[in-house]
Amino acid sequence: MKQIYLDYNATTPVRPEVLEAMLPFYKEQFGNPSSVHWAGRAVAGAIEKAREQVAALLNASPAEIVFVSCGSEGDNMAIKGTLEALKGKGNHIITTAVEHPAVLETCQYLEKNGYDVTYLPVDCDGRLNLEDLEAAITDQTVLISVMWANNETGNIYRIEEIGAIAKKHNIRFHTDAVQAVGKLPIDVQKANVDLLVLSGHKIGAPKGVGAIYVRRGSRMVPLLHGGHQERNRRAGTQNVAGIVGLGVACEIAAAEREEVYQRMRTLRDKLEDGLLAQIPEIKLNGTPDRDHRLPNTLNVSFAYIEGESLLMNMDMHGIAASSGSACSSGSLEPSHVMGAMCVEITLAHSSTRFSLGPETTEEEIDTVLEVLPAAVQRLRDMSPLYNCGKSSSEACLICETVRRI
Amino acid sequence: MYTDKVMDHFTNPRNVGSIDDANGVGEVGNASCGDIMKIYLKVEDNIIKDVKFKTFGCGAAIATSSMVTEMAIGKTIEEALELSNQAVAEALDGLPAKKMHCSNLAADALHEAIKNYKEANG
Ligand SMILES: Cc1ncc(COP(=O)(O)O)c(C=O)c1O
């Protein structure tokens, strides 16, 4: 059976060029970049090259890039580091209800420690109202944190406009761009972003490496104390091979982004149109405006069925996707993103995300379009919610809780 | 994550559907936790002659529903009441720890159906 991977928002395979560039740093180029001798010097140069490659993708300068271990670390560092550095100025953060847990849980942690956090609501399509954002600003607000694009729905937020608001009020602006980098054009100058986080494993680099852009002059307390690496901003001997890989992945992204956008967009649109046309009682989660959604992401709910069982059914056909159901997230509640969008509870349990990558082919999308209608129907035929009350005279309490789409 | 038996019952669930002239129907679970199970019984002479199920839920929920119908068929009411969620999980060679409480309700659904039968048939 052919394996079809449609979970690129979870993680991506390492690009062959990236791996190739990394290998010497596990072999002959083993030095510690902080060492003064020949072994260290060669490696230090490689890190600085990667810093330039990352900076170029973001329109930043290399000195503004700090390498970290993952997106979650970058988000923690940006938020905690800024709040602590600006302790005398205020204690209020504005963020959104749909952030990744790396941001949400960090904010909740700070709330327990005396900070105030505003979680901006979104509408039923997951969109943010920027008037709400501006209205939430107080004289205590020191940080606005809004993701560039949402990992579950693919919704793209109006980062340039938010950056302008933050600048007008002289408030620091952090954006979790883990899902946006590599898929969308990113320009930290144009967007007035002060802090931006990206993660290697979402863009064809390995797991265990990420970067944070810190605008020159933005004071931040480090998360990790210790050695003087990364200009005292992040202690710890660098993951040299990972950083080299991240640099190459960013260079590839800069070169291929526009072409890859078009390719993924065409295939995603085909998948979206095909599923919506073939499967009745299906709901799109996220904004219907495709220009304001990541080109690779499609999130849909199928009435009457649960997400994990659909994932298992697709897995039987070699198709890998992901779900916002409680069962697949490992918690008891379905996705907080679906909750924030007021998606009805059984539909939230059935939310299914397809995320395409540069390697996705039309043949793969055709297979999904072939397999999915029957898989959904199979589970519907097993569901007590489907056709409930229609086929016989039996009373049904539960179907009253299932709102029609 | 799942045992071969769970996968087998998920892939080829036994006794899916409903019984038009059921004389006992039971339903447990709720939409918010993501699992709803409904069991239909046909009881004759105190013996479960036929069982069918419908389930909204994850792989474990579907597999336990299928398994409980297999275990209940041919049993007396009293024997069926002795079947526990634990026994259903064991018959499937175990379930992942996080599935034990929320998706392992099939025996409860069976007991609800028996209760419904008893209420209707004194
Ligand atoms: C939007 C977003 N932010 C942060 C992260 C965390 O990144 P990492 O896995 O590198 O810690 C992810 C990854 O799932 C993400 O999608």
PDB file of N, CA and C in Angstrom, chain B residues 29-107:
ATOM      1  N   GLY B  29     -22.950   7.444  27.379  1.00  0.00           N
ATOM      2  CA  GLY B  29     -21.954   8.370  26.837  1.00  0.00           C
ATOM      3  C   GLY B  29     -22.589   9.699  26.529  1.00  0.00           C
ATOM      4  N   ASN B  30     -21.790  10.644  26.106  1.00  0.00           N
ATOM      5  CA  ASN B  30     -22.348  11.927  25.688  1.00  0.00           C
ATOM      6  C   ASN B  30     -21.453  12.573  24.657  1.00  0.00           C
ATOM      7  N   ALA B  31     -22.038  13.551  23.999  1.00  0.00           N
ATOM      8  CA  ALA B  31     -21.337  14.156  22.865  1.00  0.00           C
ATOM      9  C   ALA B  31     -20.084  14.892  23.303  1.00  0.00           C
ATOM     10  N   SER B  32     -20.112  15.461  24.509  1.00  0.00           N
ATOM     11  CA  SER B  32     -18.969  16.312  24.854  1.00  0.00           C
ATOM     12  C   SER B  32     -17.697  15.503  25.043  1.00  0.00           C
ATOM     13  N   CYS B  33     -17.821  14.255  25.555  1.00  0.00           N
ATOM     14  CA  CYS B  33     -16.583  13.478  25.675  1.00  0.00           C
ATOM     15  C   CYS B  33     -16.281  12.709  24.393  1.00  0.00           C
ATOM     16  N   GLY B  34     -17.188  12.751  23.435  1.00  0.00           N
ATOM     17  CA  GLY B  34     -16.866  12.194  22.127  1.00  0.00           C
ATOM     18  C   GLY B  34     -17.182  10.728  21.952  1.00  0.00           C
ATOM     19  N   ASP B  35     -17.938  10.133  22.879  1.00  0.00           N
ATOM     20  CA  ASP B  35     -18.320   8.727  22.719  1.00  0.00           C
ATOM     21  C   ASP B  35     -19.791   8.535  23.070  1.00  0.00           C
ATOM     22  N   ILE B  36     -20.552   7.960  22.133  1.00  0.00           N
ATOM     23  CA  ILE B  36     -21.939   7.608  22.403  1.00  0.00           C
ATOM     24  C   ILE B  36     -22.154   6.185  21.905  1.00  0.00           C
ATOM     25  N   MET B  37     -22.673   5.303  22.780  1.00  0.00           N
ATOM     26  CA  MET B  37     -22.911   3.918  22.364  1.00  0.00           C
ATOM     27  C   MET B  37     -24.372   3.578  22.585  1.00  0.00           C
ATOM     28  N   LYS B  38     -24.926   2.872  21.607  1.00  0.00           N
ATOM     29  CA  LYS B  38     -26.321   2.474  21.694  1.00  0.00           C
ATOM     30  C   LYS B  38     -26.397   0.975  21.403  1.00  0.00           C
ATOM     31  N   ILE B  39     -27.050   0.255  22.290  1.00  0.00           N
ATOM     32  CA  ILE B  39     -27.151  -1.206  22.142  1.00  0.00           C
ATOM     33  C   ILE B  39     -28.619  -1.613  22.008  1.00  0.00           C
ATOM     34  N   TYR B  40     -28.906  -2.489  21.032  1.00  0.00           N
ATOM     35  CA  TYR B  40     -30.263  -3.005  20.806  1.00  0.00           C
ATOM     36  C   TYR B  40     -30.273  -4.489  21.152  1.00  0.00           C
ATOM     37  N   LEU B  41     -31.283  -4.927  21.893  1.00  0.00           N
ATOM     38  CA  LEU B  41     -31.366  -6.333  22.304  1.00  0.00           C
ATOM     39  C   LEU B  41     -32.653  -6.967  21.819  1.00  0.00           C
ATOM     40  N   LYS B  42     -32.523  -8.248  21.500  1.00  0.00           N
ATOM     41  CA  LYS B  42     -33.717  -9.067  21.286  1.00  0.00           C
ATOM     42  C   LYS B  42     -33.611 -10.199  22.305  1.00  0.00           C
ATOM     43  N   VAL B  43     -34.456 -10.148  23.309  1.00  0.00           N
ATOM     44  CA  VAL B  43     -34.406 -11.157  24.374  1.00  0.00           C
ATOM     45  C   VAL B  43     -35.601 -12.093  24.224  1.00  0.00           C
ATOM     46  N   GLU B  44     -35.309 -13.393  24.283  1.00  0.00           N
ATOM     47  CA  GLU B  44     -36.393 -14.389  24.251  1.00  0.00           C
ATOM     48  C   GLU B  44     -36.112 -15.423  25.326  1.00  0.00           C
ATOM     49  N   ASP B  45     -37.100 -15.750  26.122  1.00  0.00           N
ATOM     50  CA  ASP B  45     -36.945 -16.732  27.201  1.00  0.00           C
ATOM     51  C   ASP B  45     -35.721 -16.435  28.065  1.00  0.00           C
ATOM     52  N   ASN B  46     -35.569 -15.172  28.404  1.00  0.00           N
ATOM     53  CA  ASN B  46     -34.477 -14.754  29.281  1.00  0.00           C
ATOM     54  C   ASN B  46     -33.090 -14.881  28.636  1.00  0.00           C
ATOM     55  N   ILE B  47     -33.069 -15.187  27.330  1.00  0.00           N
ATOM     56  CA  ILE B  47     -31.770 -15.346  26.671  1.00  0.00           C
ATOM     57  C   ILE B  47     -31.603 -14.280  25.586  1.00  0.00           C
ATOM     58  N   ILE B  48     -30.392 -13.735  25.499  1.00  0.00           N
ATOM     59  CA  ILE B  48     -30.132 -12.713  24.483  1.00  0.00           C
ATOM     60  C   ILE B  48     -29.943 -13.405  23.136  1.00  0.00           C
ATOM     61  N   LYS B  49     -30.954 -13.260  22.296  1.00  0.00           N
ATOM     62  CA  LYS B  49     -30.941 -13.942  21.003  1.00  0.00           C
ATOM     63  C   LYS B  49     -30.181 -13.123  19.962  1.00  0.00           C
ATOM     64  N   ASP B  50     -30.288 -11.806  20.084  1.00  0.00           N
ATOM     65  CA  ASP B  50     -29.629 -10.954  19.096  1.00  0.00           C
ATOM     66  C   ASP B  50     -29.226  -9.632  19.758  1.00  0.00           C
ATOM     67  N   VAL B  51     -28.090  -9.126  19.338  1.00  0.00           N
ATOM     68  CA  VAL B  51     -27.601  -7.825  19.831  1.00  0.00           C
ATOM     69  C   VAL B  51     -27.060  -7.048  18.643  1.00  0.00           C
ATOM     70  N   LYS B  52     -27.342  -5.767  18.616  1.00  0.00           N
ATOM     71  CA  LYS B  52     -26.736  -4.915  17.588  1.00  0.00           C
ATOM     72  C   LYS B  52     -26.283  -3.619  18.260  1.00  0.00           C
ATOM     73  N   PHE B  53     -25.308  -2.955  17.632  1.00  0.00           N
ATOM     74  CA  PHE B  53     -24.846  -1.699  18.231  1.00  0.00           C
ATOM     75  C   PHE B  53     -24.676  -0.608  17.193  1.00  0.00           C
ATOM     76  N   LYS B  54     -24.743   0.621  17.711  1.00  0.00           N
ATOM     77  CA  LYS B  54     -24.332   1.790  16.916  1.00  0.00           C
ATOM     78  C   LYS B  54     -23.468   2.652  17.819  1.00  0.00           C
ATOM     79  N   THR B  55     -22.355   3.104  17.305  1.00  0.00           N
ATOM     80  CA  THR B  55     -21.433   3.861  18.136  1.00  0.00           C
ATOM     81  C   THR B  55     -20.875   5.067  17.394  1.00  0.00           C
ATOM     82  N   PHE B  56     -20.869   6.184  18.111  1.00  0.00           N
ATOM     83  CA  PHE B  56     -20.156   7.390  17.678  1.00  0.00           C
ATOM     84  C   PHE B  56     -18.954   7.466  18.601  1.00  0.00           C
ATOM     85  N   GLY B  57     -17.763   7.344  18.055  1.00  0.00           N
ATOM     86  CA  GLY B  57     -16.609   7.421  18.949  1.00  0.00           C
ATOM     87  C   GLY B  57     -15.349   6.950  18.270  1.00  0.00           C
ATOM     88  N   CYS B  58     -14.296   6.884  19.077  1.00  0.00           N
ATOM     89  CA  CYS B  58     -12.977   6.566  18.539  1.00  0.00           C
ATOM     90  C   CYS B  58     -12.857   5.075  18.255  1.00  0.00           C
ATOM     91  N   GLY B  59     -11.699   4.655  17.814  1.00  0.00           N
ATOM     92  CA  GLY B  59     -11.460   3.257  17.484  1.00  0.00           C
ATOM     93  C   GLY B  59     -11.755   2.332  18.653  1.00  0.00           C
ATOM     94  N   ALA B  60     -11.352   2.720  19.840  1.00  0.00           N
ATOM     95  CA  ALA B  60     -11.572   1.886  21.021  1.00  0.00           C
ATOM     96  C   ALA B  60     -13.066   1.749  21.302  1.00  0.00           C
ATOM     97  N   ALA B  61     -13.803   2.822  21.124  1.00  0.00           N
ATOM     98  CA  ALA B  61     -15.240   2.791  21.388  1.00  0.00           C
ATOM     99  C   ALA B  61     -15.931   1.824  20.426  1.00  0.00           C
ATOM    100  N   ILE B  62     -15.527   1.849  19.170  1.00  0.00           N
ATOM    101  CA  ILE B  62     -16.136   0.957  18.176  1.00  0.00           C
ATOM    102  C   ILE B  62     -15.746  -0.498  18.459  1.00  0.00           C
ATOM    103  N   ALA B  63     -14.486  -0.727  18.787  1.00  0.00           N
ATOM    104  CA  ALA B  63     -14.031  -2.091  19.034  1.00  0.00           C
ATOM    105  C   ALA B  63     -14.688  -2.694  20.289  1.00  0.00           C
ATOM    106  N   THR B  64     -14.805  -1.904  21.354  1.00  0.00           N
ATOM    107  CA  THR B  64     -15.429  -2.454  22.574  1.00  0.00           C
ATOM    108  C   THR B  64     -16.908  -2.736  22.336  1.00  0.00           C
ATOM    109  N   SER B  65     -17.564  -1.888  21.553  1.00  0.00           N
ATOM    110  CA  SER B  65     -18.978  -2.133  21.240  1.00  0.00           C
ATOM    111  C   SER B  65     -19.134  -3.444  20.490  1.00  0.00           C
ATOM    112  N   SER B  66     -18.279  -3.617  19.497  1.00  0.00           N
ATOM    113  CA  SER B  66     -18.342  -4.839  18.702  1.00  0.00           C
ATOM    114  C   SER B  66     -18.082  -6.052  19.585  1.00  0.00           C
ATOM    115  N   MET B  67     -17.071  -5.958  20.439  1.00  0.00           N
ATOM    116  CA  MET B  67     -16.717  -7.079  21.293  1.00  0.00           C
ATOM    117  C   MET B  67     -17.849  -7.430  22.262  1.00  0.00           C
ATOM    118  N   VAL B  68     -18.492  -6.420  22.837  1.00  0.00           N
ATOM    119  CA  VAL B  68     -19.519  -6.727  23.839  1.00  0.00           C
ATOM    120  C   VAL B  68     -20.709  -7.439  23.193  1.00  0.00           C
ATOM    121  N   THR B  69     -20.983  -7.106  21.936  1.00  0.00           N
ATOM    122  CA  THR B  69     -22.115  -7.798  21.292  1.00  0.00           C
ATOM    123  C   THR B  69     -21.763  -9.279  21.109  1.00  0.00           C
ATOM    124  N   GLU B  70     -20.524  -9.544  20.737  1.00  0.00           N
ATOM    125  CA  GLU B  70     -20.098 -10.935  20.572  1.00  0.00           C
ATOM    126  C   GLU B  70     -20.169 -11.701  21.880  1.00  0.00           C
ATOM    127  N   MET B  71     -19.787 -11.028  22.950  1.00  0.00           N
ATOM    128  CA  MET B  71     -19.760 -11.687  24.251  1.00  0.00           C
ATOM    129  C   MET B  71     -21.161 -11.904  24.815  1.00  0.00           C
ATOM    130  N   ALA B  72     -22.100 -11.027  24.446  1.00  0.00           N
ATOM    131  CA  ALA B  72     -23.423 -11.088  25.070  1.00  0.00           C
ATOM    132  C   ALA B  72     -24.349 -12.100  24.392  1.00  0.00           C
ATOM    133  N   ILE B  73     -24.133 -12.310  23.103  1.00  0.00           N
ATOM    134  CA  ILE B  73     -25.070 -13.168  22.367  1.00  0.00           C
ATOM    135  C   ILE B  73     -25.114 -14.582  22.956  1.00  0.00           C
ATOM    136  N   GLY B  74     -26.335 -15.073  23.204  1.00  0.00           N
ATOM    137  CA  GLY B  74     -26.490 -16.422  23.741  1.00  0.00           C
ATOM    138  C   GLY B  74     -26.471 -16.484  25.258  1.00  0.00           C
ATOM    139  N   LYS B  75     -26.132 -15.378  25.889  1.00  0.00           N
ATOM    140  CA  LYS B  75     -26.089 -15.391  27.359  1.00  0.00           C
ATOM    141  C   LYS B  75     -27.478 -15.126  27.949  1.00  0.00           C
ATOM    142  N   THR B  76     -27.661 -15.595  29.183  1.00  0.00           N
ATOM    143  CA  THR B  76     -28.878 -15.223  29.894  1.00  0.00           C
ATOM    144  C   THR B  76     -28.729 -13.786  30.371  1.00  0.00           C
ATOM    145  N   ILE B  77     -29.848 -13.188  30.719  1.00  0.00           N
ATOM    146  CA  ILE B  77     -29.836 -11.828  31.247  1.00  0.00           C
ATOM    147  C   ILE B  77     -28.873 -11.720  32.427  1.00  0.00           C
ATOM    148  N   GLU B  78     -28.955 -12.702  33.320  1.00  0.00           N
ATOM    149  CA  GLU B  78     -28.116 -12.655  34.525  1.00  0.00           C
ATOM    150  C   GLU B  78     -26.639 -12.737  34.155  1.00  0.00           C
ATOM    151  N   GLU B  79     -26.324 -13.636  33.242  1.00  0.00           N
ATOM    152  CA  GLU B  79     -24.921 -13.760  32.823  1.00  0.00           C
ATOM    153  C   GLU B  79     -24.434 -12.466  32.170  1.00  0.00           C
ATOM    154  N   ALA B  80     -25.298 -11.879  31.359  1.00  0.00           N
ATOM    155  CA  ALA B  80     -24.903 -10.661  30.650  1.00  0.00           C
ATOM    156  C   ALA B  80     -24.663  -9.511  31.621  1.00  0.00           C
ATOM    157  N   LEU B  81     -25.436  -9.511  32.715  1.00  0.00           N
ATOM    158  CA  LEU B  81     -25.244  -8.436  33.693  1.00  0.00           C
ATOM    159  C   LEU B  81     -23.901  -8.549  34.405  1.00  0.00           C
ATOM    160  N   GLU B  82     -23.316  -9.736  34.375  1.00  0.00           N
ATOM    161  CA  GLU B  82     -22.012  -9.938  35.022  1.00  0.00           C
ATOM    162  C   GLU B  82     -20.861  -9.421  34.169  1.00  0.00           C
ATOM    163  N   LEU B  83     -21.113  -9.237  32.862  1.00  0.00           N
ATOM    164  CA  LEU B  83     -20.047  -8.748  31.971  1.00  0.00           C
ATOM    165  C   LEU B  83     -19.627  -7.339  32.396  1.00  0.00           C
ATOM    166  N   SER B  84     -18.347  -7.122  32.554  1.00  0.00           N
ATOM    167  CA  SER B  84     -17.880  -5.798  32.976  1.00  0.00           C
ATOM    168  C   SER B  84     -17.099  -5.125  31.845  1.00  0.00           C
ATOM    169  N   ASN B  85     -16.951  -3.821  31.960  1.00  0.00           N
ATOM    170  CA  ASN B  85     -16.114  -3.091  31.000  1.00  0.00           C
ATOM    171  C   ASN B  85     -14.698  -3.666  30.982  1.00  0.00           C
ATOM    172  N   GLN B  86     -14.236  -4.019  32.181  1.00  0.00           N
ATOM    173  CA  GLN B  86     -12.900  -4.588  32.316  1.00  0.00           C
ATOM    174  C   GLN B  86     -12.785  -5.884  31.504  1.00  0.00           C
ATOM    175  N   ALA B  87     -13.823  -6.722  31.602  1.00  0.00           N
ATOM    176  CA  ALA B  87     -13.792  -7.997  30.882  1.00  0.00           C
ATOM    177  C   ALA B  87     -13.767  -7.768  29.371  1.00  0.00           C
ATOM    178  N   VAL B  88     -14.493  -6.750  28.920  1.00  0.00           N
ATOM    179  CA  VAL B  88     -14.507  -6.436  27.490  1.00  0.00           C
ATOM    180  C   VAL B  88     -13.110  -5.986  27.045  1.00  0.00           C
ATOM    181  N   ALA B  89     -12.492  -5.134  27.860  1.00  0.00           N
ATOM    182  CA  ALA B  89     -11.142  -4.660  27.535  1.00  0.00           C
ATOM    183  C   ALA B  89     -10.169  -5.831  27.497  1.00  0.00           C
ATOM    184  N   GLU B  90     -10.317  -6.744  28.458  1.00  0.00           N
ATOM    185  CA  GLU B  90      -9.407  -7.895  28.499  1.00  0.00           C
ATOM    186  C   GLU B  90      -9.598  -8.796  27.282  1.00  0.00           C
ATOM    187  N   ALA B  91     -10.871  -8.960  26.876  1.00  0.00           N
ATOM    188  CA  ALA B  91     -11.138  -9.801  25.704  1.00  0.00           C
ATOM    189  C   ALA B  91     -10.492  -9.223  24.445  1.00  0.00           C
ATOM    190  N   LEU B  92     -10.224  -7.916  24.474  1.00  0.00           N
ATOM    191  CA  LEU B  92      -9.552  -7.273  23.337  1.00  0.00           C
ATOM    192  C   LEU B  92      -8.042  -7.222  23.548  1.00  0.00           C
ATOM    193  N   ASP B  93      -7.554  -7.957  24.525  1.00  0.00           N
ATOM    194  CA  ASP B  93      -6.126  -7.942  24.894  1.00  0.00           C
ATOM    195  C   ASP B  93      -5.669  -6.571  25.380  1.00  0.00           C
ATOM    196  N   GLY B  94      -6.606  -5.835  25.964  1.00  0.00           N
ATOM    197  CA  GLY B  94      -6.239  -4.568  26.597  1.00  0.00           C
ATOM    198  C   GLY B  94      -6.471  -3.351  25.725  1.00  0.00           C
ATOM    199  N   LEU B  95      -6.615  -2.204  26.403  1.00  0.00           N
ATOM    200  CA  LEU B  95      -6.793  -0.911  25.724  1.00  0.00           C
ATOM    201  C   LEU B  95      -5.717   0.040  26.247  1.00  0.00           C
ATOM    202  N   PRO B  96      -5.360   1.047  25.456  1.00  0.00           N
ATOM    203  CA  PRO B  96      -4.413   2.047  25.972  1.00  0.00           C
ATOM    204  C   PRO B  96      -4.973   2.698  27.246  1.00  0.00           C
ATOM    205  N   ALA B  97      -4.107   3.052  28.168  1.00  0.00           N
ATOM    206  CA  ALA B  97      -4.529   3.556  29.484  1.00  0.00           C
ATOM    207  C   ALA B  97      -5.531   4.707  29.368  1.00  0.00           C
ATOM    208  N   LYS B  98      -5.268   5.643  28.451  1.00  0.00           N
ATOM    209  CA  LYS B  98      -6.137   6.828  28.399  1.00  0.00           C
ATOM    210  C   LYS B  98      -7.527   6.515  27.836  1.00  0.00           C
ATOM    211  N   LYS B  99      -7.688   5.312  27.268  1.00  0.00           N
ATOM    212  CA  LYS B  99      -8.999   4.945  26.717  1.00  0.00           C
ATOM    213  C   LYS B  99      -9.839   4.181  27.739  1.00  0.00           C
ATOM    214  N   MET B 100      -9.225   3.804  28.852  1.00  0.00           N
ATOM    215  CA  MET B 100      -9.915   2.895  29.761  1.00  0.00           C
ATOM    216  C   MET B 100     -11.206   3.482  30.302  1.00  0.00           C
ATOM    217  N   HIS B 101     -11.224   4.762  30.606  1.00  0.00           N
ATOM    218  CA  HIS B 101     -12.456   5.259  31.220  1.00  0.00           C
ATOM    219  C   HIS B 101     -13.472   5.795  30.230  1.00  0.00           C
ATOM    220  N   CYS B 102     -13.028   6.546  29.206  1.00  0.00           N
ATOM    221  CA  CYS B 102     -14.047   7.227  28.403  1.00  0.00           C
ATOM    222  C   CYS B 102     -14.548   6.394  27.231  1.00  0.00           C
ATOM    223  N   SER B 103     -13.696   5.540  26.678  1.00  0.00           N
ATOM    224  CA  SER B 103     -14.138   4.792  25.505  1.00  0.00           C
ATOM    225  C   SER B 103     -14.499   3.358  25.854  1.00  0.00           C
ATOM    226  N   ASN B 104     -14.468   3.045  27.129  1.00  0.00           N
ATOM    227  CA  ASN B 104     -14.715   1.668  27.548  1.00  0.00           C
ATOM    228  C   ASN B 104     -16.041   1.604  28.290  1.00  0.00           C
ATOM    229  N   LEU B 105     -17.121   1.812  27.542  1.00  0.00           N
ATOM    230  CA  LEU B 105     -18.446   1.932  28.148  1.00  0.00           C
ATOM    231  C   LEU B 105     -19.397   0.872  27.617  1.00  0.00           C
ATOM    232  N   ALA B 106     -18.877  -0.043  26.818  1.00  0.00           N
ATOM    233  CA  ALA B 106     -19.765  -0.936  26.084  1.00  0.00           C
ATOM    234  C   ALA B 106     -20.597  -1.809  27.019  1.00  0.00           C
ATOM    235  N   ALA B 107     -19.985  -2.317  28.107  1.00  0.00           N
ATOM    236  CA  ALA B 107     -20.746  -3.150  29.032  1.00  0.00           C
ATOM    237  C   ALA B 107     -21.827  -2.319  29.713  1.00  0.00           C
TER     238      ALA B 107
END
